[in-house]
Amino acid sequence: MAVLSDINDEDELDEEPGEVIESAPPQKVGEERHFSNSGLKKKLLKRGHGLETPDFNDEVTVHYVGTLLDGTKFDSTRDRDQPLTFTLGQAHVATGLDYGIITMKKGEVSLFTLPAEMGVSSNSDSVMQFEVELISWIKVIDVCKDGGIVKKILEKGTRNERPGDLDEVLVNYQVALVDGTVVAETPEGGVQFHVKDGHLFPGLPKVIMFMTTGEKAELLVQPQYAFGEKGREVSGGLQSIPPNSVLHVNIQLVSFKPVINVTGNSMVLKKILKEGEGAFTANEGAKVTVRYTAMLEDGTVFEKRGIGETPPLEFITDEEQVIAGLDRAVATMKKGERAIISIHPDYAFRNVEVRRDFAIVPPGSNLVYDTEMMDFIKEKAPWELSSNEKIEEAGKKKEEGNLLFKGGKYQRAGSKYEKAADYVSQDVSFTDDEEKLAKALRVTCWLNGAACSLKLSDFPGAIKLCSQVLDVEFLNVKALYRRAQAYIETGDLLSADVDIKKALEVDPQNREVKVIQRKCKQLQAENDKKDAKLYGNMFAHERKDSFVVTKRLKVEKEEVMRMEMDKVADSAAPDDGLF
């Protein structure tokens, strides 16, 4: 009778480059290897397919022939003409055999030699051999890591991407009790819902987020992830489910539409209906051509572009040529991409009534744009420009930032200044004359960016930008002044005082600096009074004359502060020879 090694190897090919087994070189047909110190041996008789191997808890289907070393056969699925299916890790056949099978690939045939203690019986003193063919296996996943939901993958998906909690999924399923009673089933074509909204039973969204498009699976769901102790009464086409019921679920993720949280606060959401081409998106500053149908939440169309006889819309992103929500979402789209963009009033027309081509948009309306990216031309990146072009582009961005700043649009102005500084980065190679211009632009953009940060109450950001300026121009009065402002706002009055004194050394008559100097002194005096009162109350029971104690503490505190200020000033002083 034939054993597995007699099976013809019709696809005896060389090993795939890079193929590894436990970080070792590819095992050759006929080669025998030892498994560390366990005594288990594996001899490869026929290579398998692919790179994947099963894991413990997976359900494997194998043919095997078990023999003693003298050739005596004691078990064979071949003789029964029936392969065996079992769960790895439960020593269903032999204790050591599971450790061998987890190294095998689909279709592989290997001979495993098991020491006596890893054989069929722990009482046996015989070395055994199993010639095994791994026919297939079903991947088993403990979704919640507590046995509450166990998923068997019956059919793999066609893609690697998995849905997120915002995504809209299309799912087919059938739910049954342990006795086989079907208690829920989707209609033909499946059911569609957003993962975050939940569906059917509490554990289902978690399962779906572990699936890929086209994947079919079988679930065993324990009561705590199903309907718990209460069960479920008949409602909405769903049959009653007894308390503490275990559910058997057959499920398929038919498809899903990714939903992108464009603004990070869920006020602009983009649901992708059709994937775009390539890897590049329009991004900020791109010239885009789009077509869309704009609607209210109830489906009322108020505007169309590029639909029917209307021409498509062309605009430059990040230039406020369209409402903010559409602008931000379009900048994330690829060529050919089609998406539904849902926009909160804060990123649309706010509380203003707006008249459009087909309807009036009421104040405070949520909007929906069915949008397709027809084409776009990306703004050139700094590395695509010559050194002279970089300086020119930086100058343009700076001027655009100035206009935005004057209009009170500090966030966008700061972004423009940041881009301008990137074009003339210190990492770029410039000629001597170009470097002078580039340095001046960098300093100006950093200073203007710091002004934006102050307007936006981003005081750490302002300190960082001013410090960048002071790294190259140690006594820049504007940088010292703005950094002192930021220090005051963060409560670091000592550092603010140091910057103010340096600025006045350079420009003793600077009115703005003198104003914040007075403010800094006033705040310090107020802090001293608070401290004096605090310490006075703490020690009032030890001193009858609290005024004397308070005055002494104040004098001591001022002396300590003067010493600390001297230390900061000394550490910040320029080295000789820098100027």
Tab-separated table of C-alpha atoms in Angstrom, residues 76-484:
chain	number	residue	atom	x	y	z
A	76	SER	CA	-3.228	5.620	8.756
A	77	THR	CA	-5.889	7.965	7.403
A	78	ARG	CA	-4.887	6.728	3.943
A	79	ASP	CA	-6.037	3.238	4.811
A	80	ARG	CA	-9.374	4.676	5.927
A	81	ASP	CA	-9.441	6.896	2.826
A	82	GLN	CA	-10.614	9.712	5.091
A	83	PRO	CA	-8.476	12.748	6.001
A	84	LEU	CA	-8.609	13.928	9.605
A	85	THR	CA	-9.711	17.396	10.710
A	86	PHE	CA	-8.777	18.598	14.190
A	87	THR	CA	-7.756	21.677	16.201
A	88	LEU	CA	-4.052	22.285	16.597
A	89	GLY	CA	-2.780	22.545	20.152
A	90	GLN	CA	-5.040	19.884	21.669
A	91	ALA	CA	-2.752	16.891	20.970
A	92	HIS	CA	-5.540	15.157	19.086
A	93	VAL	CA	-3.178	12.697	17.373
A	94	ALA	CA	0.119	12.972	19.239
A	95	THR	CA	1.551	15.567	21.588
A	96	GLY	CA	4.532	16.508	19.436
A	97	LEU	CA	2.817	16.303	16.055
A	98	ASP	CA	1.056	19.676	16.492
A	99	TYR	CA	4.443	21.395	16.866
A	100	GLY	CA	5.509	19.928	13.551
A	101	ILE	CA	2.329	20.794	11.648
A	102	ILE	CA	2.569	24.516	12.537
A	103	THR	CA	5.762	24.614	10.394
A	104	MET	CA	4.030	23.222	7.300
A	105	LYS	CA	2.597	24.937	4.244
A	106	LYS	CA	-0.461	23.933	2.303
A	107	GLY	CA	0.203	20.790	0.210
A	108	GLU	CA	3.466	20.045	2.009
A	109	VAL	CA	4.462	16.469	2.883
A	110	SER	CA	6.920	15.913	5.729
A	111	LEU	CA	8.140	13.051	7.905
A	112	PHE	CA	8.167	13.829	11.651
A	113	THR	CA	10.105	11.720	14.144
A	114	LEU	CA	8.678	12.054	17.647
A	115	PRO	CA	10.581	11.061	20.794
A	116	ALA	CA	8.730	8.686	23.132
A	117	GLU	CA	7.507	11.441	25.475
A	118	MET	CA	5.899	13.341	22.557
A	119	GLY	CA	4.158	10.343	21.034
A	120	VAL	CA	0.612	8.999	21.088
A	121	SER	CA	0.771	7.858	24.696
A	122	SER	CA	2.783	9.310	27.525
A	123	ASN	CA	3.346	5.743	28.788
A	124	SER	CA	4.909	4.636	25.519
A	125	ASP	CA	8.677	4.228	25.284
A	126	SER	CA	8.644	3.965	21.485
A	127	VAL	CA	9.928	6.517	19.015
A	128	MET	CA	7.225	7.171	16.394
A	129	GLN	CA	7.180	8.593	12.902
A	130	PHE	CA	4.331	10.405	11.179
A	131	GLU	CA	4.352	11.092	7.468
A	132	VAL	CA	1.933	14.036	7.126
A	133	GLU	CA	0.314	15.847	4.201
A	134	LEU	CA	-1.220	19.211	5.146
A	135	ILE	CA	-4.280	19.411	2.892
A	136	SER	CA	-5.779	22.640	4.223
A	137	TRP	CA	-6.618	24.552	7.341
A	138	ILE	CA	-9.181	27.013	8.631
A	139	LYS	CA	-7.857	30.069	10.424
A	140	VAL	CA	-9.383	30.431	13.904
A	141	ILE	CA	-9.184	33.804	15.696
A	142	ASP	CA	-10.121	34.630	19.271
A	143	VAL	CA	-11.488	38.086	18.453
A	144	CYS	CA	-11.840	39.407	22.006
A	145	LYS	CA	-8.920	37.418	23.468
A	146	ASP	CA	-11.218	35.871	26.071
A	147	GLY	CA	-13.023	33.182	24.075
A	148	GLY	CA	-16.128	35.355	23.868
A	149	ILE	CA	-16.123	35.480	20.067
A	150	VAL	CA	-14.287	32.802	18.111
A	151	LYS	CA	-14.036	33.318	14.350
A	152	LYS	CA	-13.253	30.617	11.798
A	153	ILE	CA	-12.244	32.010	8.420
A	154	LEU	CA	-13.979	29.866	5.813
A	155	GLU	CA	-12.924	31.936	2.812
A	156	LYS	CA	-10.266	34.634	2.731
A	157	GLY	CA	-11.024	38.125	1.532
A	158	THR	CA	-9.758	39.559	-1.720
A	159	ARG	CA	-7.967	42.562	-0.191
A	160	ASN	CA	-5.925	43.324	2.915
A	161	GLU	CA	-7.754	46.467	4.058
A	162	ARG	CA	-10.154	46.212	6.987
A	163	PRO	CA	-13.049	48.570	7.751
A	164	GLY	CA	-12.776	51.174	10.497
A	165	ASP	CA	-15.451	52.299	12.911
A	166	LEU	CA	-16.605	55.162	10.645
A	167	ASP	CA	-16.862	53.042	7.500
A	168	GLU	CA	-20.095	51.914	5.858
A	169	VAL	CA	-20.216	48.126	5.382
A	170	LEU	CA	-22.383	45.744	3.370
A	171	VAL	CA	-22.799	42.425	5.196
A	172	ASN	CA	-24.576	39.105	4.672
A	173	TYR	CA	-25.254	36.921	7.715
A	174	GLN	CA	-27.374	34.159	9.188
A	175	VAL	CA	-27.719	33.772	12.967
A	176	ALA	CA	-28.764	30.509	14.617
A	177	LEU	CA	-29.073	29.117	18.138
A	178	VAL	CA	-27.179	26.015	19.253
A	179	ASP	CA	-30.122	23.801	18.230
A	180	GLY	CA	-30.009	25.191	14.697
A	181	THR	CA	-32.997	27.527	14.955
A	182	VAL	CA	-32.399	30.510	12.654
A	183	VAL	CA	-33.219	33.700	14.552
A	184	ALA	CA	-31.941	36.369	12.127
A	185	GLU	CA	-31.007	36.557	8.467
A	186	THR	CA	-30.199	39.387	6.081
A	187	PRO	CA	-32.319	39.916	2.978
A	188	GLU	CA	-30.909	39.051	-0.424
A	189	GLY	CA	-28.115	41.511	-1.167
A	190	GLY	CA	-27.210	41.988	2.505
A	191	VAL	CA	-27.638	44.838	4.947
A	192	GLN	CA	-25.735	48.120	4.992
A	193	PHE	CA	-24.747	50.127	8.096
A	194	HIS	CA	-21.952	52.199	9.633
A	195	VAL	CA	-19.703	50.141	11.886
A	196	LYS	CA	-19.743	52.734	14.677
A	197	ASP	CA	-23.548	52.640	14.833
A	198	GLY	CA	-23.547	48.954	15.766
A	199	HIS	CA	-25.909	46.323	14.422
A	200	LEU	CA	-27.805	43.235	15.580
A	201	PHE	CA	-25.712	42.405	18.690
A	202	PRO	CA	-22.946	44.266	20.573
A	203	GLY	CA	-20.021	42.106	19.417
A	204	LEU	CA	-20.734	42.313	15.671
A	205	PRO	CA	-18.913	45.625	14.946
A	206	LYS	CA	-15.738	44.268	16.564
A	207	VAL	CA	-15.931	41.165	14.377
A	208	ILE	CA	-16.413	43.205	11.203
A	209	MET	CA	-13.345	45.307	11.967
A	210	PHE	CA	-11.334	42.047	11.855
A	211	MET	CA	-12.632	41.111	8.380
A	212	THR	CA	-11.513	41.914	4.828
A	213	THR	CA	-13.647	42.432	1.722
A	214	GLY	CA	-15.156	39.178	0.479
A	215	GLU	CA	-14.205	37.235	3.606
A	216	LYS	CA	-16.582	34.535	4.812
A	217	ALA	CA	-16.458	33.360	8.405
A	218	GLU	CA	-18.225	31.308	11.013
A	219	LEU	CA	-18.641	32.822	14.477
A	220	LEU	CA	-19.300	31.277	17.861
A	221	VAL	CA	-20.579	34.138	20.043
A	222	GLN	CA	-20.944	33.764	23.803
A	223	PRO	CA	-23.907	35.465	25.574
A	224	GLN	CA	-21.887	38.404	26.964
A	225	TYR	CA	-21.211	39.567	23.399
A	226	ALA	CA	-24.681	38.660	22.119
A	227	PHE	CA	-27.917	39.315	24.039
A	228	GLY	CA	-26.735	38.409	27.549
A	229	GLU	CA	-28.970	37.434	30.424
A	230	LYS	CA	-32.003	39.275	29.076
A	231	GLY	CA	-32.110	37.674	25.652
A	232	ARG	CA	-34.302	39.404	23.079
A	233	GLU	CA	-38.016	39.551	22.404
A	234	VAL	CA	-39.548	39.340	18.949
A	235	SER	CA	-39.090	42.690	17.172
A	236	GLY	CA	-38.203	44.161	13.810
A	237	GLY	CA	-38.207	40.850	11.969
A	238	LEU	CA	-35.885	39.281	14.545
A	239	GLN	CA	-37.159	36.191	16.310
A	240	SER	CA	-36.989	35.885	20.089
A	241	ILE	CA	-33.652	34.868	21.554
A	242	PRO	CA	-33.645	33.105	24.943
A	243	PRO	CA	-31.499	34.459	27.799
A	244	ASN	CA	-27.836	33.392	27.879
A	245	SER	CA	-27.960	32.091	24.310
A	246	VAL	CA	-24.805	31.126	22.420
A	247	LEU	CA	-25.061	32.196	18.784
A	248	HIS	CA	-23.721	30.521	15.650
A	249	VAL	CA	-23.254	33.111	12.923
A	250	ASN	CA	-22.300	32.664	9.287
A	251	ILE	CA	-21.161	36.032	7.971
A	252	GLN	CA	-19.673	37.595	4.845
A	253	LEU	CA	-18.265	41.099	4.479
A	254	VAL	CA	-19.472	41.834	0.943
A	255	SER	CA	-17.837	45.273	0.691
A	256	PHE	CA	-17.231	48.491	2.564
A	257	LYS	CA	-16.928	52.161	1.760
A	258	PRO	CA	-14.122	53.888	3.676
A	259	VAL	CA	-15.153	57.014	5.584
A	260	ILE	CA	-12.386	59.534	6.290
A	261	ASN	CA	-12.586	61.995	9.169
A	262	VAL	CA	-11.101	64.887	7.170
A	263	THR	CA	-10.972	67.507	9.929
A	264	GLY	CA	-10.374	65.177	12.863
A	265	ASN	CA	-13.494	66.429	14.656
A	266	SER	CA	-16.067	64.551	12.513
A	267	MET	CA	-17.383	67.816	11.053
A	268	VAL	CA	-16.195	66.912	7.544
A	269	LEU	CA	-16.537	63.230	6.622
A	270	LYS	CA	-15.608	61.736	3.265
A	271	LYS	CA	-17.149	58.410	2.209
A	272	ILE	CA	-15.237	56.957	-0.737
A	273	LEU	CA	-17.560	55.493	-3.379
A	274	LYS	CA	-14.886	54.897	-5.998
A	275	GLU	CA	-11.160	54.611	-5.394
A	276	GLY	CA	-8.953	57.040	-7.278
A	277	GLU	CA	-5.857	56.382	-9.350
A	278	GLY	CA	-2.297	56.118	-8.036
A	279	ALA	CA	-0.995	57.175	-4.639
A	280	PHE	CA	-1.029	60.973	-4.856
A	281	THR	CA	-3.742	63.306	-3.585
A	282	ALA	CA	-4.418	66.872	-4.647
A	283	ASN	CA	-3.133	68.316	-1.360
A	284	GLU	CA	-2.983	72.003	-0.439
A	285	GLY	CA	-2.167	74.509	-3.147
A	286	ALA	CA	-3.202	72.218	-6.029
A	287	LYS	CA	-5.244	73.410	-8.983
A	288	VAL	CA	-8.197	71.014	-9.070
A	289	THR	CA	-11.032	70.272	-11.479
A	290	VAL	CA	-14.090	68.674	-9.875
A	291	ARG	CA	-17.701	67.932	-10.618
A	292	TYR	CA	-20.335	67.576	-7.957
A	293	THR	CA	-23.945	67.616	-6.939
A	294	ALA	CA	-24.520	69.630	-3.759
A	295	MET	CA	-27.502	68.772	-1.568
A	296	LEU	CA	-29.123	69.467	1.747
A	297	GLU	CA	-29.457	66.549	4.169
A	298	ASP	CA	-32.978	65.828	2.905
A	299	GLY	CA	-31.667	65.389	-0.649
A	300	THR	CA	-32.693	68.823	-1.994
A	301	VAL	CA	-30.207	69.747	-4.729
A	302	PHE	CA	-29.035	73.358	-4.541
A	303	GLU	CA	-26.029	73.356	-6.893
A	304	LYS	CA	-24.388	71.312	-9.661
A	305	ARG	CA	-21.013	71.605	-11.364
A	306	GLY	CA	-19.848	69.419	-14.243
A	307	ILE	CA	-23.202	67.607	-14.322
A	308	GLY	CA	-25.293	67.806	-17.500
A	309	GLU	CA	-24.500	71.030	-19.339
A	310	THR	CA	-22.912	72.812	-16.368
A	311	PRO	CA	-19.108	73.172	-16.598
A	312	PRO	CA	-16.915	71.570	-13.935
A	313	LEU	CA	-15.474	73.738	-11.176
A	314	GLU	CA	-11.802	74.695	-11.152
A	315	PHE	CA	-10.171	76.185	-8.065
A	316	ILE	CA	-6.960	76.191	-6.053
A	317	THR	CA	-7.159	74.406	-2.725
A	318	ASP	CA	-6.359	76.232	0.509
A	319	GLU	CA	-7.246	79.599	-1.062
A	320	GLU	CA	-10.804	79.888	0.346
A	321	GLN	CA	-12.306	79.822	-3.143
A	322	VAL	CA	-14.976	77.337	-1.972
A	323	ILE	CA	-16.477	76.505	1.419
A	324	ALA	CA	-13.933	75.170	3.928
A	325	GLY	CA	-15.363	71.649	4.145
A	326	LEU	CA	-15.277	71.075	0.395
A	327	ASP	CA	-11.821	72.645	0.197
A	328	ARG	CA	-10.385	70.402	2.909
A	329	ALA	CA	-11.986	67.214	1.570
A	330	VAL	CA	-11.015	67.752	-2.064
A	331	ALA	CA	-7.388	68.211	-1.002
A	332	THR	CA	-7.434	64.554	0.179
A	333	MET	CA	-8.792	63.113	-3.090
A	334	LYS	CA	-6.996	61.198	-5.823
A	335	LYS	CA	-7.606	61.598	-9.543
A	336	GLY	CA	-10.764	59.712	-10.523
A	337	GLU	CA	-11.931	59.339	-6.928
A	338	ARG	CA	-15.608	59.780	-6.197
A	339	ALA	CA	-16.829	60.472	-2.690
A	340	ILE	CA	-19.774	61.655	-0.631
A	341	ILE	CA	-18.641	64.589	1.516
A	342	SER	CA	-20.767	65.426	4.574
A	343	ILE	CA	-20.124	68.937	5.889
A	344	HIS	CA	-21.124	70.503	9.212
A	345	PRO	CA	-22.411	74.126	9.091
A	346	ASP	CA	-19.178	75.354	10.746
A	347	TYR	CA	-17.315	74.272	7.593
A	348	ALA	CA	-20.064	75.414	5.218
A	349	PHE	CA	-22.225	78.567	5.362
A	350	ARG	CA	-22.607	78.648	9.158
A	351	ASN	CA	-25.733	80.595	10.189
A	352	VAL	CA	-26.063	82.516	6.926
A	353	GLU	CA	-28.845	81.931	4.402
A	354	VAL	CA	-27.358	81.428	0.936
A	355	ARG	CA	-29.123	81.445	-2.434
A	356	ARG	CA	-27.763	78.960	-4.990
A	357	ASP	CA	-28.738	77.843	-8.506
A	358	PHE	CA	-31.539	75.430	-7.614
A	359	ALA	CA	-32.474	76.193	-4.009
A	360	ILE	CA	-31.855	78.328	-0.955
A	361	VAL	CA	-29.527	76.925	1.693
A	362	PRO	CA	-31.134	77.689	5.092
A	363	PRO	CA	-28.956	78.946	7.969
A	364	GLY	CA	-27.152	76.237	9.940
A	365	SER	CA	-27.539	73.582	7.232
A	366	ASN	CA	-25.546	70.365	7.037
A	367	LEU	CA	-24.491	69.825	3.423
A	368	VAL	CA	-23.748	66.783	1.277
A	369	TYR	CA	-21.522	66.912	-1.809
A	370	ASP	CA	-21.400	63.980	-4.234
A	371	THR	CA	-17.982	64.844	-5.671
A	372	GLU	CA	-15.631	63.436	-8.299
A	373	MET	CA	-12.019	64.543	-8.752
A	374	MET	CA	-11.596	64.907	-12.510
A	375	ASP	CA	-8.009	66.152	-12.480
A	376	PHE	CA	-5.517	68.190	-10.488
A	377	ILE	CA	-2.114	69.788	-10.876
A	378	LYS	CA	-0.099	69.619	-7.676
A	379	GLU	CA	1.874	72.558	-6.427
A	380	LYS	CA	5.573	71.899	-6.963
A	381	ALA	CA	7.444	70.635	-3.930
A	382	PRO	CA	10.583	72.521	-2.803
A	383	TRP	CA	12.910	69.791	-4.084
A	384	GLU	CA	11.473	70.216	-7.607
A	385	LEU	CA	12.593	73.867	-7.819
A	386	SER	CA	15.922	75.551	-8.490
A	387	SER	CA	17.450	77.598	-5.675
A	388	ASN	CA	16.331	80.848	-7.289
A	389	GLU	CA	12.796	79.494	-7.794
A	390	LYS	CA	12.678	78.475	-4.134
A	391	ILE	CA	13.460	82.035	-3.065
A	392	GLU	CA	10.801	83.424	-5.412
A	393	GLU	CA	8.190	80.945	-4.209
A	394	ALA	CA	9.047	81.670	-0.562
A	395	GLY	CA	8.517	85.395	-1.234
A	396	LYS	CA	5.098	84.700	-2.773
A	397	LYS	CA	4.012	82.522	0.143
A	398	LYS	CA	5.148	85.156	2.620
A	399	GLU	CA	3.068	87.842	0.871
A	400	GLU	CA	0.062	85.523	0.799
A	401	GLY	CA	0.548	85.024	4.524
A	402	ASN	CA	0.674	88.787	5.071
A	403	LEU	CA	-2.672	89.253	3.324
A	404	LEU	CA	-4.246	86.497	5.400
A	405	PHE	CA	-2.820	87.966	8.603
A	406	LYS	CA	-4.284	91.384	7.801
A	407	GLY	CA	-7.610	89.666	7.238
A	408	GLY	CA	-7.458	88.063	10.685
A	409	LYS	CA	-6.972	84.531	9.282
A	410	TYR	CA	-4.073	83.662	11.539
A	411	GLN	CA	-4.198	79.880	11.227
A	412	ARG	CA	-3.913	79.952	7.444
A	413	ALA	CA	-1.394	82.783	7.566
A	414	GLY	CA	0.823	80.727	9.869
A	415	SER	CA	0.605	77.817	7.445
A	416	LYS	CA	1.745	80.079	4.593
A	417	TYR	CA	4.710	81.358	6.600
A	418	GLU	CA	5.683	77.807	7.485
A	419	LYS	CA	5.599	76.770	3.825
A	420	ALA	CA	7.616	79.822	2.818
A	421	ALA	CA	10.304	78.970	5.378
A	422	ASP	CA	10.399	75.375	4.098
A	423	TYR	CA	11.262	76.608	0.586
A	424	VAL	CA	14.361	78.395	1.925
A	425	SER	CA	15.314	75.820	4.549
A	426	GLN	CA	18.837	75.858	5.945
A	427	ASP	CA	19.291	72.389	4.439
A	428	VAL	CA	19.166	73.863	0.911
A	429	SER	CA	22.392	74.800	-0.879
A	430	PHE	CA	22.386	78.464	-1.927
A	431	THR	CA	25.064	80.745	-3.346
A	432	ASP	CA	26.377	83.429	-0.975
A	433	ASP	CA	24.072	86.107	-2.421
A	434	GLU	CA	21.091	83.728	-2.422
A	435	GLU	CA	21.800	82.696	1.164
A	436	LYS	CA	21.505	86.327	2.311
A	437	LEU	CA	18.045	86.547	0.755
A	438	ALA	CA	17.074	83.104	2.031
A	439	LYS	CA	18.174	83.916	5.584
A	440	ALA	CA	16.202	87.172	5.584
A	441	LEU	CA	13.108	85.307	4.373
A	442	ARG	CA	13.503	82.575	6.996
A	443	VAL	CA	13.802	85.105	9.809
A	444	THR	CA	10.830	87.136	8.568
A	445	CYS	CA	8.632	84.056	8.189
A	446	TRP	CA	9.568	82.746	11.633
A	447	LEU	CA	8.805	86.130	13.195
A	448	ASN	CA	5.490	86.439	11.353
A	449	GLY	CA	4.654	82.857	12.269
A	450	ALA	CA	5.320	83.704	15.924
A	451	ALA	CA	2.911	86.654	15.615
A	452	CYS	CA	0.262	84.226	14.317
A	453	SER	CA	0.931	81.846	17.203
A	454	LEU	CA	0.460	84.677	19.699
A	455	LYS	CA	-2.864	85.609	18.081
A	456	LEU	CA	-3.950	81.962	18.328
A	457	SER	CA	-2.743	81.658	21.959
A	458	ASP	CA	-0.225	79.021	20.883
A	459	PHE	CA	2.452	80.334	23.226
A	460	PRO	CA	4.808	77.299	23.078
A	461	GLY	CA	4.693	77.613	19.274
A	462	ALA	CA	5.592	81.298	19.472
A	463	ILE	CA	8.501	80.557	21.837
A	464	LYS	CA	9.830	77.896	19.449
A	465	LEU	CA	9.716	80.165	16.389
A	466	CYS	CA	11.297	83.124	18.204
A	467	SER	CA	14.028	80.838	19.521
A	468	GLN	CA	14.788	79.773	15.937
A	469	VAL	CA	15.266	83.429	15.038
A	470	LEU	CA	17.470	84.068	18.068
A	471	ASP	CA	19.643	81.098	17.146
A	472	VAL	CA	20.760	83.027	14.042
A	473	GLU	CA	20.202	86.637	15.202
A	474	PHE	CA	20.907	86.652	18.921
A	475	LEU	CA	19.741	90.218	19.587
A	476	ASN	CA	16.740	90.415	17.252
A	477	VAL	CA	14.463	92.812	19.153
A	478	LYS	CA	11.214	91.549	17.596
A	479	ALA	CA	12.055	87.952	18.486
A	480	LEU	CA	12.977	88.924	22.062
A	481	TYR	CA	9.800	91.004	22.378
A	482	ARG	CA	7.473	88.293	21.056
A	483	ARG	CA	9.142	85.542	23.040
A	484	ALA	CA	8.823	87.681	26.177
